[in-house]
Amino acid sequence: MSIKQCVNLLRGLSINSYKTTIPISCRLVHTTCRRLDLNEFFEDPKNWSKEEIKVGRSWRVAELRLKSNEDLHKLWYILLKEKNMLLTMEHHCKENYTLFPNPERIDKVEESMSNVETVVRERNKAYYQLETGETGERPGKVIHDPIGMKHWRNLTQHVIPKWNNKFFNLYNPQGYDPNEVEQFHKLFKEKNAREIRSGKKKERRYVRALLRRFPNLDIAYLKEQYPHFNFERELDSSRVHGHFEKRLDIKKN
């Protein structure tokens, strides 16, 4: 087939024995304008004088799981570019004592980047577990500091052993009195228990105030929000309905 026949075939014309025509369909590809200068670090000039900019929500993990690795790679750099631009604009507004519109955009971008990293880590773990039987993550273990507190630390390689490393021994001293460590743990547990009790008391007082002020609240919803509150006992208490006749509109659902 000659070049001319190929051209006619692509144009959809009939050629000799070919009695059918082949239509050619095409679509337009739209791309944003490229700015290869410092304007990449600044927002579009049409938004500089606005006090509010309409933006969407952050990317969710369920949505990112449907994308390919290539799309996630592109999206990561788009979000990184957007984050650099927003931080630059925030710094510029602070220097000029102007209002930075929609500062929650930075939080949305950071949340999206965190979700992208979560999805990529999930795929890496699945790949390494399938190929090698391991997660591929940096190994770690639970260690005890000099006062006996537990911490998770990622393992790293060192040229000098820790017993010969003067910097490690300087910031991780050893040789505390066991009796003092035991006394510290007792006081620490007592402090945590006191904070838990105080939090439960504050929660009970808050729920009682809600029931006194809004007697028609949905009790089932409150039970889901405050599982530690004993509604069966507190609804008959004078702390909820006061020192007068019990309100009959409070339903025990």
Tab-separated table of N, CA and C in Angstrom, residues 127-196:
chain	number	residue	atom	x	y	z
A	127	TYR	N	3.109	-5.405	48.820
A	127	TYR	CA	4.074	-5.929	47.837
A	127	TYR	C	5.194	-6.691	48.522
A	128	TYR	N	5.781	-6.120	49.571
A	128	TYR	CA	6.895	-6.775	50.248
A	128	TYR	C	6.444	-8.042	50.978
A	129	GLN	N	5.241	-8.030	51.532
A	129	GLN	CA	4.746	-9.243	52.183
A	129	GLN	C	4.502	-10.355	51.176
A	130	LEU	N	4.081	-9.993	49.972
A	130	LEU	CA	3.855	-10.997	48.940
A	130	LEU	C	5.164	-11.538	48.384
A	131	GLU	N	6.163	-10.679	48.228
A	131	GLU	CA	7.420	-11.091	47.621
A	131	GLU	C	8.398	-11.693	48.626
A	132	THR	N	8.527	-11.072	49.781
A	132	THR	CA	9.548	-11.489	50.747
A	132	THR	C	8.979	-12.004	52.060
A	133	GLY	N	7.702	-11.783	52.300
A	133	GLY	CA	7.118	-12.202	53.565
A	133	GLY	C	7.324	-11.206	54.689
A	134	GLU	N	7.902	-10.038	54.393
A	134	GLU	CA	8.112	-9.002	55.383
A	134	GLU	C	7.411	-7.722	54.926
A	135	THR	N	7.235	-6.789	55.865
A	135	THR	CA	6.511	-5.557	55.541
A	135	THR	C	7.365	-4.552	54.782
A	136	GLY	N	8.673	-4.633	54.906
A	136	GLY	CA	9.543	-3.659	54.267
A	136	GLY	C	9.718	-2.388	55.070
A	137	GLU	N	9.017	-2.244	56.192
A	137	GLU	CA	9.166	-1.075	57.038
A	137	GLU	C	10.416	-1.194	57.899
A	138	ARG	N	10.878	-0.067	58.403
A	138	ARG	CA	12.032	-0.093	59.290
A	138	ARG	C	11.670	-0.822	60.571
A	139	PRO	N	12.442	-1.812	60.978
A	139	PRO	CA	12.098	-2.537	62.204
A	139	PRO	C	12.276	-1.674	63.442
A	140	GLY	N	11.566	-2.026	64.476
A	140	GLY	CA	11.657	-1.297	65.734
A	140	GLY	C	11.277	-2.189	66.893
A	141	LYS	N	11.394	-1.660	68.072
A	141	LYS	CA	11.050	-2.421	69.266
A	141	LYS	C	10.714	-1.461	70.389
A	142	VAL	N	10.067	-2.008	71.406
A	142	VAL	CA	9.715	-1.227	72.591
A	142	VAL	C	10.898	-1.248	73.550
A	143	ILE	N	11.348	-0.075	73.941
A	143	ILE	CA	12.483	0.038	74.849
A	143	ILE	C	12.032	0.739	76.118
A	144	HIS	N	12.819	0.584	77.154
A	144	HIS	CA	12.587	1.245	78.433
A	144	HIS	C	13.668	2.302	78.642
A	145	ASP	N	13.221	3.490	78.955
A	145	ASP	CA	14.183	4.552	79.218
A	145	ASP	C	14.749	4.396	80.628
A	146	PRO	N	15.670	5.240	81.038
A	146	PRO	CA	16.276	5.076	82.376
A	146	PRO	C	15.291	5.118	83.525
A	147	ILE	N	14.141	5.773	83.378
A	147	ILE	CA	13.164	5.821	84.468
A	147	ILE	C	12.071	4.773	84.297
A	148	GLY	N	12.266	3.837	83.347
A	148	GLY	CA	11.350	2.717	83.209
A	148	GLY	C	10.143	2.954	82.330
A	149	MET	N	10.067	4.079	81.623
A	149	MET	CA	8.938	4.343	80.737
A	149	MET	C	9.153	3.637	79.404
A	150	LYS	N	8.058	3.148	78.812
A	150	LYS	CA	8.128	2.421	77.548
A	150	LYS	C	8.011	3.391	76.378
A	151	HIS	N	8.848	3.163	75.371
A	151	HIS	CA	8.830	3.979	74.163
A	151	HIS	C	9.074	3.072	72.967
A	152	TRP	N	8.478	3.455	71.823
A	152	TRP	CA	8.749	2.735	70.576
A	152	TRP	C	9.851	3.468	69.826
A	153	ARG	N	10.888	2.745	69.451
A	153	ARG	CA	12.028	3.350	68.763
A	153	ARG	C	12.354	2.522	67.527
A	154	ASN	N	12.495	3.226	66.394
A	154	ASN	CA	12.923	2.567	65.162
A	154	ASN	C	14.407	2.249	65.231
A	155	LEU	N	14.771	1.039	64.844
A	155	LEU	CA	16.150	0.606	64.921
A	155	LEU	C	16.969	1.260	63.818
A	156	THR	N	18.162	1.676	64.140
A	156	THR	CA	19.099	2.270	63.191
A	156	THR	C	20.471	1.629	63.361
A	157	GLN	N	21.283	1.738	62.330
A	157	GLN	CA	22.628	1.192	62.365
A	157	GLN	C	23.619	2.256	62.814
A	158	HIS	N	24.538	1.851	63.676
A	158	HIS	CA	25.552	2.762	64.199
A	158	HIS	C	26.931	2.115	64.057
A	159	VAL	N	27.903	2.949	63.780
A	159	VAL	CA	29.270	2.453	63.651
A	159	VAL	C	29.854	2.125	65.016
A	160	ILE	N	29.497	2.933	66.016
A	160	ILE	CA	30.049	2.760	67.359
A	160	ILE	C	29.006	2.063	68.225
A	161	PRO	N	29.350	1.026	68.968
A	161	PRO	CA	28.389	0.420	69.900
A	161	PRO	C	27.963	1.419	70.958
A	162	LYS	N	26.764	1.218	71.498
A	162	LYS	CA	26.222	2.210	72.417
A	162	LYS	C	27.016	2.294	73.715
A	163	TRP	N	27.672	1.190	74.113
A	163	TRP	CA	28.447	1.275	75.363
A	163	TRP	C	29.749	2.057	75.169
A	164	ASN	N	30.176	2.289	73.897
A	164	ASN	CA	31.340	3.120	73.621
A	164	ASN	C	30.980	4.486	73.055
A	165	ASN	N	29.697	4.743	72.889
A	165	ASN	CA	29.250	6.011	72.319
A	165	ASN	C	29.014	6.992	73.457
A	166	LYS	N	29.875	7.998	73.571
A	166	LYS	CA	29.779	8.930	74.691
A	166	LYS	C	28.550	9.828	74.566
A	167	PHE	N	28.136	10.145	73.318
A	167	PHE	CA	26.952	10.983	73.158
A	167	PHE	C	25.690	10.237	73.567
A	168	PHE	N	25.616	8.953	73.239
A	168	PHE	CA	24.464	8.154	73.656
A	168	PHE	C	24.406	8.029	75.171
A	169	ASN	N	25.530	7.787	75.794
A	169	ASN	CA	25.560	7.659	77.249
A	169	ASN	C	25.295	8.993	77.941
A	170	LEU	N	25.608	10.103	77.246
A	170	LEU	CA	25.366	11.417	77.841
A	170	LEU	C	23.876	11.723	77.886
A	171	TYR	N	23.151	11.425	76.806
A	171	TYR	CA	21.713	11.729	76.740
A	171	TYR	C	20.840	10.573	77.214
A	172	ASN	N	21.437	9.422	77.522
A	172	ASN	CA	20.695	8.281	78.054
A	172	ASN	C	21.410	7.771	79.293
A	173	PRO	N	21.369	8.536	80.374
A	173	PRO	CA	22.109	8.122	81.581
A	173	PRO	C	21.495	6.878	82.202
A	174	GLN	N	22.341	6.121	82.842
A	174	GLN	CA	21.934	4.902	83.523
A	174	GLN	C	22.281	5.019	85.015
A	175	GLY	N	21.804	4.062	85.784
A	175	GLY	CA	22.175	3.994	87.185
A	175	GLY	C	21.240	4.704	88.132
A	176	TYR	N	19.918	4.854	87.764
A	176	TYR	CA	18.973	5.444	88.693
A	176	TYR	C	18.647	4.453	89.811
A	177	ASP	N	18.315	4.987	90.958
A	177	ASP	CA	17.978	4.151	92.109
A	177	ASP	C	16.673	3.415	91.819
A	178	PRO	N	16.636	2.078	91.905
A	178	PRO	CA	15.387	1.330	91.641
A	178	PRO	C	14.238	1.750	92.536
A	179	ASN	N	14.515	2.095	93.774
A	179	ASN	CA	13.447	2.520	94.682
A	179	ASN	C	12.817	3.840	94.209
A	180	GLU	N	13.664	4.755	93.729
A	180	GLU	CA	13.139	6.017	93.234
A	180	GLU	C	12.322	5.819	91.954
A	181	VAL	N	12.777	4.894	91.096
A	181	VAL	CA	12.026	4.595	89.873
A	181	VAL	C	10.674	3.997	90.214
A	182	GLU	N	10.638	3.102	91.170
A	182	GLU	CA	9.367	2.486	91.574
A	182	GLU	C	8.426	3.524	92.177
A	183	GLN	N	8.960	4.428	92.991
A	183	GLN	CA	8.130	5.481	93.572
A	183	GLN	C	7.599	6.417	92.493
A	184	PHE	N	8.442	6.692	91.483
A	184	PHE	CA	7.989	7.540	90.377
A	184	PHE	C	6.835	6.893	89.628
A	185	HIS	N	6.904	5.595	89.370
A	185	HIS	CA	5.830	4.912	88.641
A	185	HIS	C	4.533	4.916	89.445
A	186	LYS	N	4.622	4.788	90.747
A	186	LYS	CA	3.419	4.839	91.577
A	186	LYS	C	2.755	6.206	91.476
A	187	LEU	N	3.558	7.251	91.588
A	187	LEU	CA	2.999	8.598	91.490
A	187	LEU	C	2.467	8.888	90.086
A	188	PHE	N	3.146	8.364	89.077
A	188	PHE	CA	2.702	8.587	87.695
A	188	PHE	C	1.361	7.893	87.434
A	189	LYS	N	1.204	6.666	87.909
A	189	LYS	CA	-0.074	5.960	87.753
A	189	LYS	C	-1.188	6.663	88.524
A	190	GLU	N	-0.852	7.161	89.714
A	190	GLU	CA	-1.840	7.892	90.493
A	190	GLU	C	-2.286	9.165	89.773
A	191	LYS	N	-1.336	9.859	89.137
A	191	LYS	CA	-1.676	11.062	88.392
A	191	LYS	C	-2.582	10.737	87.211
A	192	ASN	N	-2.279	9.665	86.465
A	192	ASN	CA	-3.116	9.286	85.325
A	192	ASN	C	-4.522	8.896	85.772
A	193	ALA	N	-4.619	8.160	86.868
A	193	ALA	CA	-5.940	7.767	87.369
A	193	ALA	C	-6.741	8.983	87.817
A	194	ARG	N	-6.070	9.961	88.432
A	194	ARG	CA	-6.756	11.167	88.861
A	194	ARG	C	-7.258	11.966	87.652
A	195	GLU	N	-6.464	12.038	86.584
A	195	GLU	CA	-6.901	12.737	85.379
A	195	GLU	C	-8.087	12.042	84.723
A	196	ILE	N	-8.105	10.710	84.742
A	196	ILE	CA	-9.236	9.973	84.169
A	196	ILE	C	-10.502	10.222	84.972
